[in-house]
Amino acid sequence: MIGAKQRRILITGGNAGLGLALAKKLARRHTLLLSGRKSQNEVAGTLPAGAGYVVADQSEPENSALALVRGIRDFGWDGLDNAVLNAGIGIAAVDGVDSTDAIRETLDVNLLAAIMQAQALFPLLRKSRGTLTLIGSVVHKGSATIPAYAASKAGLHGFARALRSEWNGQVSVQVLHPGPAKTDIHDKAGYDPGRMRSLFLAPDDVASMLASAIAARRSPVTLSWVRYLNGGAYTGRRL
Ligand SMILES: NC(=O)c1ccc[n+]([C@@H]2O[C@H](COP(=O)([O-])OP(=O)(O)OC[C@H]3O[C@@H](n4cnc5c(N)ncnc54)[C@H](OP(=O)(O)O)[C@@H]3O)[C@@H](O)[C@H]2O)c1
């Protein structure tokens, strides 16, 4: 039985990095369903107690959306209070030029899958007058080392603006743009931030800022050092 303030929250990319940090923060108060590309066996022992897990590989955008809807049904939910579409990849470009494969994979995983998932989740979110949260990045304004990644995040920004008015009064829509955080995404991308990494925010602090931004339902919101230094990880609404 779901209590009055206990939410049903889906977090894609919930088995690592920012998604996992957010899941750990919310697990005691809410019911969570997490997704990722890795198998159930590979993530066993990583996820917070009680959280469900569904494999939804976003390099196949349509299938990933179907897998999420199936996973939600199998988890016993008939509605959804929050969907946090967070899964993402980066692939560092060589001399600022992405390969065709890298462009396709980045746009499939980061943008196309999120669009397909949002559309597929709409009826479940509408039932609960829920909130759709898209995780963008401060680089949606442009970044020399990762142009396709920046384009995927700019796409999410535009998509959020469109959906926010399209779904107005039915489902809240927001895009949140984190600044650099100390997760494995840069290593996986083949990008070495060097000494800049010491300036990256801790995933736990970014997760705190994400949680209060999700509760506030505003959009777009930038979650970077400025917000952190203004107490963003310790103040704000509680989800
Ligand atoms: N860290 C930063 O500096 C930073 C800054 C701004 C925005 N962001 C954004 O924040 C989000 C989370 O990033 P992160 O730093 O937490 O990255 P991360 O530690 O690399 O985690 C990425 C997550 O996305 C999932 N994922 C990757 N490819 C997938 C695929 N094909 N299908 C399904 N799931 C897939 C991963 O699941 P598997 O492990 O199963 O592959 C993992 O759970 C991303 O959208 C990223 O763009 C990050």
PDB file of C-alpha atoms and ligand atoms in Angstrom:
ATOM      1  CA  MET A   1       0.000   0.000   0.000  1.00  0.00           C
ATOM      2  CA  ILE A   2       1.405   3.370  -1.012  1.00  0.00           C
ATOM      3  CA  GLY A   3       1.201   5.926   1.841  1.00  0.00           C
ATOM      4  CA  ALA A   4       0.020   9.502   1.294  1.00  0.00           C
ATOM      5  CA  LYS A   5       3.483  10.927   0.743  1.00  0.00           C
ATOM      6  CA  GLN A   6       5.173   7.808  -0.566  1.00  0.00           C
ATOM      7  CA  ARG A   7       5.832   8.163  -4.277  1.00  0.00           C
ATOM      8  CA  ARG A   8       6.327   5.639  -7.061  1.00  0.00           C
ATOM      9  CA  ILE A   9       9.514   6.833  -8.699  1.00  0.00           C
ATOM     10  CA  LEU A  10      11.163   5.488 -11.844  1.00  0.00           C
ATOM     11  CA  ILE A  11      14.826   6.455 -12.363  1.00  0.00           C
ATOM     12  CA  THR A  12      16.525   5.418 -15.602  1.00  0.00           C
ATOM     13  CA  GLY A  13      20.269   4.930 -15.289  1.00  0.00           C
ATOM     14  CA  GLY A  14      19.589   4.188 -11.628  1.00  0.00           C
ATOM     15  CA  ASN A  15      22.338   1.595 -11.174  1.00  0.00           C
ATOM     16  CA  ALA A  16      25.330   3.985 -11.180  1.00  0.00           C
ATOM     17  CA  GLY A  17      26.486   7.575 -10.800  1.00  0.00           C
ATOM     18  CA  LEU A  18      23.931  10.329 -10.247  1.00  0.00           C
ATOM     19  CA  GLY A  19      20.912   8.043 -10.728  1.00  0.00           C
ATOM     20  CA  LEU A  20      22.122   5.641  -8.040  1.00  0.00           C
ATOM     21  CA  ALA A  21      23.021   8.515  -5.677  1.00  0.00           C
ATOM     22  CA  LEU A  22      19.490   9.890  -6.122  1.00  0.00           C
ATOM     23  CA  ALA A  23      17.974   6.433  -5.607  1.00  0.00           C
ATOM     24  CA  LYS A  24      19.891   5.943  -2.352  1.00  0.00           C
ATOM     25  CA  LYS A  25      18.672   9.323  -1.127  1.00  0.00           C
ATOM     26  CA  LEU A  26      15.015   8.547  -1.861  1.00  0.00           C
ATOM     27  CA  ALA A  27      14.844   4.826  -1.040  1.00  0.00           C
ATOM     28  CA  ARG A  28      13.791   5.200   2.592  1.00  0.00           C
ATOM     29  CA  ARG A  29      10.770   7.419   1.830  1.00  0.00           C
ATOM     30  CA  HIS A  30       9.596   6.197  -1.559  1.00  0.00           C
ATOM     31  CA  THR A  31       9.179   3.101  -3.721  1.00  0.00           C
ATOM     32  CA  LEU A  32      11.714   2.929  -6.528  1.00  0.00           C
ATOM     33  CA  LEU A  33      12.028   1.194  -9.842  1.00  0.00           C
ATOM     34  CA  LEU A  34      15.448   1.634 -11.440  1.00  0.00           C
ATOM     35  CA  SER A  35      16.627   0.815 -14.934  1.00  0.00           C
ATOM     36  CA  GLY A  36      19.895   0.373 -16.766  1.00  0.00           C
ATOM     37  CA  ARG A  37      21.611  -1.548 -19.516  1.00  0.00           C
ATOM     38  CA  LYS A  38      23.352  -4.038 -17.195  1.00  0.00           C
ATOM     39  CA  SER A  39      21.690  -7.310 -16.237  1.00  0.00           C
ATOM     40  CA  GLN A  40      19.984  -7.912 -12.885  1.00  0.00           C
ATOM     41  CA  ASN A  41      22.945 -10.114 -11.860  1.00  0.00           C
ATOM     42  CA  GLU A  42      25.486  -7.428 -12.677  1.00  0.00           C
ATOM     43  CA  VAL A  43      23.760  -4.855 -10.449  1.00  0.00           C
ATOM     44  CA  ALA A  44      22.864  -7.208  -7.590  1.00  0.00           C
ATOM     45  CA  GLY A  45      24.197  -5.777  -4.331  1.00  0.00           C
ATOM     46  CA  THR A  46      24.518  -2.277  -5.800  1.00  0.00           C
ATOM     47  CA  LEU A  47      20.920  -1.100  -5.574  1.00  0.00           C
ATOM     48  CA  PRO A  48      19.179   0.228  -2.452  1.00  0.00           C
ATOM     49  CA  ALA A  49      17.121  -2.353  -0.546  1.00  0.00           C
ATOM     50  CA  GLY A  50      13.585  -2.730  -1.852  1.00  0.00           C
ATOM     51  CA  ALA A  51      14.219  -1.056  -5.205  1.00  0.00           C
ATOM     52  CA  GLY A  52      13.022  -2.882  -8.301  1.00  0.00           C
ATOM     53  CA  TYR A  53      15.183  -3.152 -11.398  1.00  0.00           C
ATOM     54  CA  VAL A  54      14.422  -3.445 -15.082  1.00  0.00           C
ATOM     55  CA  VAL A  55      16.844  -3.876 -17.981  1.00  0.00           C
ATOM     56  CA  ALA A  56      16.097  -1.253 -20.647  1.00  0.00           C
ATOM     57  CA  ASP A  57      18.915  -0.764 -23.151  1.00  0.00           C
ATOM     58  CA  GLN A  58      18.513   2.741 -24.566  1.00  0.00           C
ATOM     59  CA  SER A  59      20.664   2.050 -27.609  1.00  0.00           C
ATOM     60  CA  GLU A  60      17.355   0.544 -28.816  1.00  0.00           C
ATOM     61  CA  PRO A  61      15.094   3.483 -27.964  1.00  0.00           C
ATOM     62  CA  GLU A  62      11.690   1.968 -28.785  1.00  0.00           C
ATOM     63  CA  ASN A  63      12.439  -1.317 -27.050  1.00  0.00           C
ATOM     64  CA  SER A  64      13.715   0.539 -23.996  1.00  0.00           C
ATOM     65  CA  ALA A  65      10.390   2.371 -23.704  1.00  0.00           C
ATOM     66  CA  LEU A  66       8.449  -0.895 -24.023  1.00  0.00           C
ATOM     67  CA  ALA A  67      10.722  -2.540 -21.439  1.00  0.00           C
ATOM     68  CA  LEU A  68      10.031   0.276 -18.949  1.00  0.00           C
ATOM     69  CA  VAL A  69       6.262   0.039 -19.387  1.00  0.00           C
ATOM     70  CA  ARG A  70       6.436  -3.767 -18.957  1.00  0.00           C
ATOM     71  CA  GLY A  71       8.731  -3.395 -15.946  1.00  0.00           C
ATOM     72  CA  ILE A  72       6.331  -0.952 -14.296  1.00  0.00           C
ATOM     73  CA  ARG A  73       3.395  -3.317 -14.821  1.00  0.00           C
ATOM     74  CA  ASP A  74       5.370  -6.328 -13.548  1.00  0.00           C
ATOM     75  CA  PHE A  75       6.352  -4.288 -10.481  1.00  0.00           C
ATOM     76  CA  GLY A  76       2.635  -3.940  -9.725  1.00  0.00           C
ATOM     77  CA  TRP A  77       2.266  -0.214 -10.415  1.00  0.00           C
ATOM     78  CA  ASP A  78      -0.749   1.131 -12.304  1.00  0.00           C
ATOM     79  CA  GLY A  79       0.519   4.717 -12.244  1.00  0.00           C
ATOM     80  CA  LEU A  80       3.700   6.694 -11.766  1.00  0.00           C
ATOM     81  CA  ASP A  81       4.324   9.766  -9.587  1.00  0.00           C
ATOM     82  CA  ASN A  82       7.794  10.599 -10.922  1.00  0.00           C
ATOM     83  CA  ALA A  83       9.802   9.522 -13.940  1.00  0.00           C
ATOM     84  CA  VAL A  84      13.404  10.697 -13.845  1.00  0.00           C
ATOM     85  CA  LEU A  85      14.906  10.061 -17.293  1.00  0.00           C
ATOM     86  CA  ASN A  86      18.541  10.222 -16.313  1.00  0.00           C
ATOM     87  CA  ALA A  87      20.434   7.480 -18.209  1.00  0.00           C
ATOM     88  CA  GLY A  88      23.058   8.891 -20.509  1.00  0.00           C
ATOM     89  CA  ILE A  89      26.434   8.457 -22.163  1.00  0.00           C
ATOM     90  CA  GLY A  90      29.122  10.657 -23.595  1.00  0.00           C
ATOM     91  CA  ILE A  91      31.671   9.775 -26.243  1.00  0.00           C
ATOM     92  CA  ALA A  92      34.638  12.117 -26.529  1.00  0.00           C
ATOM     93  CA  ALA A  93      35.151  13.430 -30.050  1.00  0.00           C
ATOM     94  CA  VAL A  94      38.594  13.263 -31.666  1.00  0.00           C
ATOM     95  CA  ASP A  95      39.627  16.841 -32.577  1.00  0.00           C
ATOM     96  CA  GLY A  96      36.022  17.963 -32.143  1.00  0.00           C
ATOM     97  CA  VAL A  97      34.682  15.531 -34.751  1.00  0.00           C
ATOM     98  CA  ASP A  98      32.380  12.710 -33.657  1.00  0.00           C
ATOM     99  CA  SER A  99      32.265   9.497 -35.689  1.00  0.00           C
ATOM    100  CA  THR A 100      28.928   8.612 -37.307  1.00  0.00           C
ATOM    101  CA  ASP A 101      28.503   5.676 -34.923  1.00  0.00           C
ATOM    102  CA  ALA A 102      29.238   7.855 -31.908  1.00  0.00           C
ATOM    103  CA  ILE A 103      26.722  10.479 -33.039  1.00  0.00           C
ATOM    104  CA  ARG A 104      24.016   7.846 -33.576  1.00  0.00           C
ATOM    105  CA  GLU A 105      24.651   6.090 -30.272  1.00  0.00           C
ATOM    106  CA  THR A 106      24.735   9.332 -28.294  1.00  0.00           C
ATOM    107  CA  LEU A 107      21.502  10.621 -29.805  1.00  0.00           C
ATOM    108  CA  ASP A 108      19.765   7.228 -29.452  1.00  0.00           C
ATOM    109  CA  VAL A 109      20.689   6.737 -25.795  1.00  0.00           C
ATOM    110  CA  ASN A 110      20.428  10.332 -24.559  1.00  0.00           C
ATOM    111  CA  LEU A 111      17.682  11.855 -26.684  1.00  0.00           C
ATOM    112  CA  LEU A 112      15.639   9.434 -28.775  1.00  0.00           C
ATOM    113  CA  ALA A 113      15.187   6.928 -25.944  1.00  0.00           C
ATOM    114  CA  ALA A 114      14.111   9.689 -23.537  1.00  0.00           C
ATOM    115  CA  ILE A 115      11.555  10.986 -26.065  1.00  0.00           C
ATOM    116  CA  MET A 116      10.141   7.476 -26.685  1.00  0.00           C
ATOM    117  CA  GLN A 117      10.060   6.751 -22.957  1.00  0.00           C
ATOM    118  CA  ALA A 118       8.333  10.047 -22.143  1.00  0.00           C
ATOM    119  CA  GLN A 119       5.582   9.323 -24.668  1.00  0.00           C
ATOM    120  CA  ALA A 120       5.158   5.742 -23.440  1.00  0.00           C
ATOM    121  CA  LEU A 121       5.008   6.811 -19.778  1.00  0.00           C
ATOM    122  CA  PHE A 122       2.532   9.661 -20.332  1.00  0.00           C
ATOM    123  CA  PRO A 123      -0.664   7.673 -19.508  1.00  0.00           C
ATOM    124  CA  LEU A 124       0.883   6.372 -16.271  1.00  0.00           C
ATOM    125  CA  LEU A 125       2.097   9.836 -15.241  1.00  0.00           C
ATOM    126  CA  ARG A 126      -1.212  11.486 -16.175  1.00  0.00           C
ATOM    127  CA  LYS A 127      -3.096   9.065 -13.948  1.00  0.00           C
ATOM    128  CA  SER A 128      -1.165  10.382 -10.918  1.00  0.00           C
ATOM    129  CA  ARG A 129      -0.749  13.975 -12.138  1.00  0.00           C
ATOM    130  CA  GLY A 130       2.928  13.125 -11.899  1.00  0.00           C
ATOM    131  CA  THR A 131       6.207  14.771 -12.872  1.00  0.00           C
ATOM    132  CA  LEU A 132       8.520  13.946 -15.772  1.00  0.00           C
ATOM    133  CA  THR A 133      12.121  15.005 -15.155  1.00  0.00           C
ATOM    134  CA  LEU A 134      14.681  15.014 -17.950  1.00  0.00           C
ATOM    135  CA  ILE A 135      18.329  15.114 -16.934  1.00  0.00           C
ATOM    136  CA  GLY A 136      20.194  17.457 -19.255  1.00  0.00           C
ATOM    137  CA  SER A 137      23.569  19.064 -18.677  1.00  0.00           C
ATOM    138  CA  VAL A 138      25.095  22.518 -18.466  1.00  0.00           C
ATOM    139  CA  VAL A 139      26.762  21.668 -21.787  1.00  0.00           C
ATOM    140  CA  HIS A 140      23.400  21.894 -23.602  1.00  0.00           C
ATOM    141  CA  LYS A 141      24.675  25.367 -24.487  1.00  0.00           C
ATOM    142  CA  GLY A 142      27.664  23.820 -26.289  1.00  0.00           C
ATOM    143  CA  SER A 143      30.956  22.079 -25.554  1.00  0.00           C
ATOM    144  CA  ALA A 144      33.963  21.662 -27.833  1.00  0.00           C
ATOM    145  CA  THR A 145      35.023  18.198 -26.655  1.00  0.00           C
ATOM    146  CA  ILE A 146      31.620  16.499 -26.919  1.00  0.00           C
ATOM    147  CA  PRO A 147      29.499  18.081 -29.665  1.00  0.00           C
ATOM    148  CA  ALA A 148      27.025  15.200 -30.158  1.00  0.00           C
ATOM    149  CA  TYR A 149      26.549  14.927 -26.387  1.00  0.00           C
ATOM    150  CA  ALA A 150      25.936  18.690 -26.201  1.00  0.00           C
ATOM    151  CA  ALA A 151      23.428  18.403 -29.061  1.00  0.00           C
ATOM    152  CA  SER A 152      21.585  15.559 -27.299  1.00  0.00           C
ATOM    153  CA  LYS A 153      21.242  17.692 -24.169  1.00  0.00           C
ATOM    154  CA  ALA A 154      20.115  20.742 -26.190  1.00  0.00           C
ATOM    155  CA  GLY A 155      17.503  18.430 -27.737  1.00  0.00           C
ATOM    156  CA  LEU A 156      16.266  17.418 -24.294  1.00  0.00           C
ATOM    157  CA  HIS A 157      16.043  21.087 -23.341  1.00  0.00           C
ATOM    158  CA  GLY A 158      13.845  21.862 -26.349  1.00  0.00           C
ATOM    159  CA  PHE A 159      11.780  18.718 -25.870  1.00  0.00           C
ATOM    160  CA  ALA A 160      11.094  19.654 -22.249  1.00  0.00           C
ATOM    161  CA  ARG A 161       9.946  23.142 -23.274  1.00  0.00           C
ATOM    162  CA  ALA A 162       7.550  21.688 -25.824  1.00  0.00           C
ATOM    163  CA  LEU A 163       6.142  18.989 -23.522  1.00  0.00           C
ATOM    164  CA  ARG A 164       5.778  21.415 -20.641  1.00  0.00           C
ATOM    165  CA  SER A 165       3.216  23.373 -22.594  1.00  0.00           C
ATOM    166  CA  GLU A 166       1.757  20.331 -24.410  1.00  0.00           C
ATOM    167  CA  TRP A 167       1.078  18.436 -21.158  1.00  0.00           C
ATOM    168  CA  ASN A 168       0.210  21.505 -19.105  1.00  0.00           C
ATOM    169  CA  GLY A 169      -2.393  20.668 -16.458  1.00  0.00           C
ATOM    170  CA  GLN A 170      -1.864  16.917 -16.876  1.00  0.00           C
ATOM    171  CA  VAL A 171       1.795  16.110 -16.149  1.00  0.00           C
ATOM    172  CA  SER A 172       4.529  18.469 -14.889  1.00  0.00           C
ATOM    173  CA  VAL A 173       7.615  18.473 -17.099  1.00  0.00           C
ATOM    174  CA  GLN A 174      11.050  19.793 -16.259  1.00  0.00           C
ATOM    175  CA  VAL A 175      14.630  19.630 -17.468  1.00  0.00           C
ATOM    176  CA  LEU A 176      17.461  19.817 -14.938  1.00  0.00           C
ATOM    177  CA  HIS A 177      20.988  20.683 -16.040  1.00  0.00           C
ATOM    178  CA  PRO A 178      23.704  19.393 -13.685  1.00  0.00           C
ATOM    179  CA  GLY A 179      27.239  20.710 -13.843  1.00  0.00           C
ATOM    180  CA  PRO A 180      30.219  18.312 -13.811  1.00  0.00           C
ATOM    181  CA  ALA A 181      30.069  15.614 -11.119  1.00  0.00           C
ATOM    182  CA  LYS A 182      32.520  12.937  -9.966  1.00  0.00           C
ATOM    183  CA  THR A 183      30.979   9.892 -11.647  1.00  0.00           C
ATOM    184  CA  ASP A 184      32.479   7.397 -14.098  1.00  0.00           C
ATOM    185  CA  ILE A 185      30.828   9.022 -17.132  1.00  0.00           C
ATOM    186  CA  HIS A 186      33.983  10.883 -18.174  1.00  0.00           C
ATOM    187  CA  ASP A 187      36.183   7.760 -18.054  1.00  0.00           C
ATOM    188  CA  LYS A 188      33.562   5.812 -19.999  1.00  0.00           C
ATOM    189  CA  ALA A 189      33.461   8.657 -22.543  1.00  0.00           C
ATOM    190  CA  GLY A 190      37.224   8.498 -23.060  1.00  0.00           C
ATOM    191  CA  TYR A 191      37.556  12.045 -21.763  1.00  0.00           C
ATOM    192  CA  ASP A 192      40.161  12.916 -19.156  1.00  0.00           C
ATOM    193  CA  PRO A 193      39.220  16.110 -17.304  1.00  0.00           C
ATOM    194  CA  GLY A 194      42.665  16.127 -15.640  1.00  0.00           C
ATOM    195  CA  ARG A 195      43.014  18.408 -12.644  1.00  0.00           C
ATOM    196  CA  MET A 196      39.574  19.910 -13.342  1.00  0.00           C
ATOM    197  CA  ARG A 197      38.091  16.740 -11.845  1.00  0.00           C
ATOM    198  CA  SER A 198      38.960  17.945  -8.365  1.00  0.00           C
ATOM    199  CA  LEU A 199      36.466  20.776  -8.957  1.00  0.00           C
ATOM    200  CA  PHE A 200      33.626  18.430  -9.879  1.00  0.00           C
ATOM    201  CA  LEU A 201      30.770  18.120  -7.380  1.00  0.00           C
ATOM    202  CA  ALA A 202      30.211  14.937  -5.349  1.00  0.00           C
ATOM    203  CA  PRO A 203      27.362  12.777  -6.785  1.00  0.00           C
ATOM    204  CA  ASP A 204      25.641  12.843  -3.407  1.00  0.00           C
ATOM    205  CA  ASP A 205      25.484  16.659  -3.405  1.00  0.00           C
ATOM    206  CA  VAL A 206      24.191  16.754  -6.986  1.00  0.00           C
ATOM    207  CA  ALA A 207      21.592  14.139  -6.002  1.00  0.00           C
ATOM    208  CA  SER A 208      20.417  16.358  -3.117  1.00  0.00           C
ATOM    209  CA  MET A 209      20.025  19.280  -5.506  1.00  0.00           C
ATOM    210  CA  LEU A 210      18.212  17.045  -8.003  1.00  0.00           C
ATOM    211  CA  ALA A 211      15.782  15.849  -5.328  1.00  0.00           C
ATOM    212  CA  SER A 212      14.791  19.358  -4.229  1.00  0.00           C
ATOM    213  CA  ALA A 213      14.555  20.580  -7.842  1.00  0.00           C
ATOM    214  CA  ILE A 214      12.258  17.639  -8.652  1.00  0.00           C
ATOM    215  CA  ALA A 215      10.069  18.498  -5.655  1.00  0.00           C
ATOM    216  CA  ALA A 216       9.866  22.143  -6.791  1.00  0.00           C
ATOM    217  CA  ARG A 217       8.838  21.141 -10.362  1.00  0.00           C
ATOM    218  CA  ARG A 218      10.468  24.240 -11.902  1.00  0.00           C
ATOM    219  CA  SER A 219      12.145  24.174 -15.314  1.00  0.00           C
ATOM    220  CA  PRO A 220      14.787  24.615 -16.546  1.00  0.00           C
ATOM    221  CA  VAL A 221      17.077  24.488 -13.512  1.00  0.00           C
ATOM    222  CA  THR A 222      20.886  24.560 -13.517  1.00  0.00           C
ATOM    223  CA  LEU A 223      22.531  22.530 -10.744  1.00  0.00           C
ATOM    224  CA  SER A 224      26.132  23.656 -10.562  1.00  0.00           C
ATOM    225  CA  TRP A 225      28.652  25.182  -8.182  1.00  0.00           C
ATOM    226  CA  VAL A 226      26.704  28.460  -7.931  1.00  0.00           C
ATOM    227  CA  ARG A 227      23.648  26.654  -6.611  1.00  0.00           C
ATOM    228  CA  TYR A 228      25.798  24.431  -4.397  1.00  0.00           C
ATOM    229  CA  LEU A 229      27.604  27.405  -2.848  1.00  0.00           C
ATOM    230  CA  ASN A 230      24.207  28.958  -2.160  1.00  0.00           C
ATOM    231  CA  GLY A 231      23.350  25.918  -0.036  1.00  0.00           C
ATOM    232  CA  GLY A 232      21.510  24.053  -2.806  1.00  0.00           C
ATOM    233  CA  ALA A 233      22.491  20.629  -1.463  1.00  0.00           C
ATOM    234  CA  TYR A 234      21.156  21.381   2.030  1.00  0.00           C
ATOM    235  CA  THR A 235      18.181  23.644   1.510  1.00  0.00           C
ATOM    236  CA  GLY A 236      15.111  23.549  -0.719  1.00  0.00           C
ATOM    237  CA  ARG A 237      12.044  21.374  -0.847  1.00  0.00           C
ATOM    238  CA  ARG A 238      12.084  17.767   0.238  1.00  0.00           C
ATOM    239  CA  LEU A 239      10.948  15.115  -2.202  1.00  0.00           C
TER     240      LEU A 239
HETATM  241  N1  LIG B   1      28.562  13.313 -14.226  1.00  0.00           N
HETATM  242  C1  LIG B   1      28.511  14.493 -14.806  1.00  0.00           C
HETATM  243  O1  LIG B   1      29.483  15.256 -14.797  1.00  0.00           O
HETATM  244  C2  LIG B   1      27.240  14.954 -15.464  1.00  0.00           C
HETATM  245  C3  LIG B   1      27.072  16.323 -15.708  1.00  0.00           C
HETATM  246  C4  LIG B   1      25.909  16.754 -16.335  1.00  0.00           C
HETATM  247  C5  LIG B   1      24.939  15.853 -16.695  1.00  0.00           C
HETATM  248  N2  LIG B   1      25.134  14.525 -16.465  1.00  0.00           N
HETATM  249  C6  LIG B   1      24.067  13.618 -16.889  1.00  0.00           C
HETATM  250  O2  LIG B   1      23.614  12.885 -15.775  1.00  0.00           O
HETATM  251  C7  LIG B   1      23.133  11.601 -16.209  1.00  0.00           C
HETATM  252  C8  LIG B   1      23.804  10.514 -15.371  1.00  0.00           C
HETATM  253  O3  LIG B   1      25.208  10.588 -15.611  1.00  0.00           O
HETATM  254  P1  LIG B   1      26.267   9.919 -14.638  1.00  0.00           P
HETATM  255  O4  LIG B   1      27.366  10.888 -14.492  1.00  0.00           O
HETATM  256  O5  LIG B   1      25.593   9.368 -13.445  1.00  0.00           O
HETATM  257  O6  LIG B   1      26.793   8.741 -15.578  1.00  0.00           O
HETATM  258  P2  LIG B   1      27.269   7.244 -15.213  1.00  0.00           P
HETATM  259  O7  LIG B   1      27.833   7.192 -13.852  1.00  0.00           O
HETATM  260  O8  LIG B   1      28.107   6.835 -16.353  1.00  0.00           O
HETATM  261  O9  LIG B   1      25.898   6.427 -15.231  1.00  0.00           O
HETATM  262  C9  LIG B   1      25.199   6.367 -16.431  1.00  0.00           C
HETATM  263  C10 LIG B   1      23.923   5.573 -16.223  1.00  0.00           C
HETATM  264  O10 LIG B   1      23.244   5.512 -17.494  1.00  0.00           O
HETATM  265  C11 LIG B   1      23.029   4.164 -17.840  1.00  0.00           C
HETATM  266  N3  LIG B   1      23.182   3.890 -19.264  1.00  0.00           N
HETATM  267  C12 LIG B   1      24.228   4.198 -20.063  1.00  0.00           C
HETATM  268  N4  LIG B   1      24.034   3.720 -21.305  1.00  0.00           N
HETATM  269  C13 LIG B   1      22.824   3.089 -21.267  1.00  0.00           C
HETATM  270  C14 LIG B   1      22.065   2.387 -22.237  1.00  0.00           C
HETATM  271  N5  LIG B   1      22.486   2.192 -23.485  1.00  0.00           N
HETATM  272  N6  LIG B   1      20.873   1.876 -21.841  1.00  0.00           N
HETATM  273  C15 LIG B   1      20.421   2.026 -20.588  1.00  0.00           C
HETATM  274  N7  LIG B   1      21.100   2.677 -19.636  1.00  0.00           N
HETATM  275  C16 LIG B   1      22.294   3.198 -19.975  1.00  0.00           C
HETATM  276  C17 LIG B   1      24.079   3.372 -17.092  1.00  0.00           C
HETATM  277  O11 LIG B   1      23.606   2.045 -16.953  1.00  0.00           O
HETATM  278  P3  LIG B   1      24.623   0.803 -17.206  1.00  0.00           P
HETATM  279  O12 LIG B   1      25.655   0.955 -16.121  1.00  0.00           O
HETATM  280  O13 LIG B   1      23.752  -0.388 -17.051  1.00  0.00           O
HETATM  281  O14 LIG B   1      25.195   1.000 -18.574  1.00  0.00           O
HETATM  282  C18 LIG B   1      24.176   4.140 -15.788  1.00  0.00           C
HETATM  283  O15 LIG B   1      23.184   3.731 -14.908  1.00  0.00           O
HETATM  284  C19 LIG B   1      23.459  11.505 -17.697  1.00  0.00           C
HETATM  285  O16 LIG B   1      22.328  11.835 -18.451  1.00  0.00           O
HETATM  286  C20 LIG B   1      24.533  12.571 -17.884  1.00  0.00           C
HETATM  287  O17 LIG B   1      24.558  13.051 -19.192  1.00  0.00           O
HETATM  288  C21 LIG B   1      26.243  14.067 -15.849  1.00  0.00           C
END
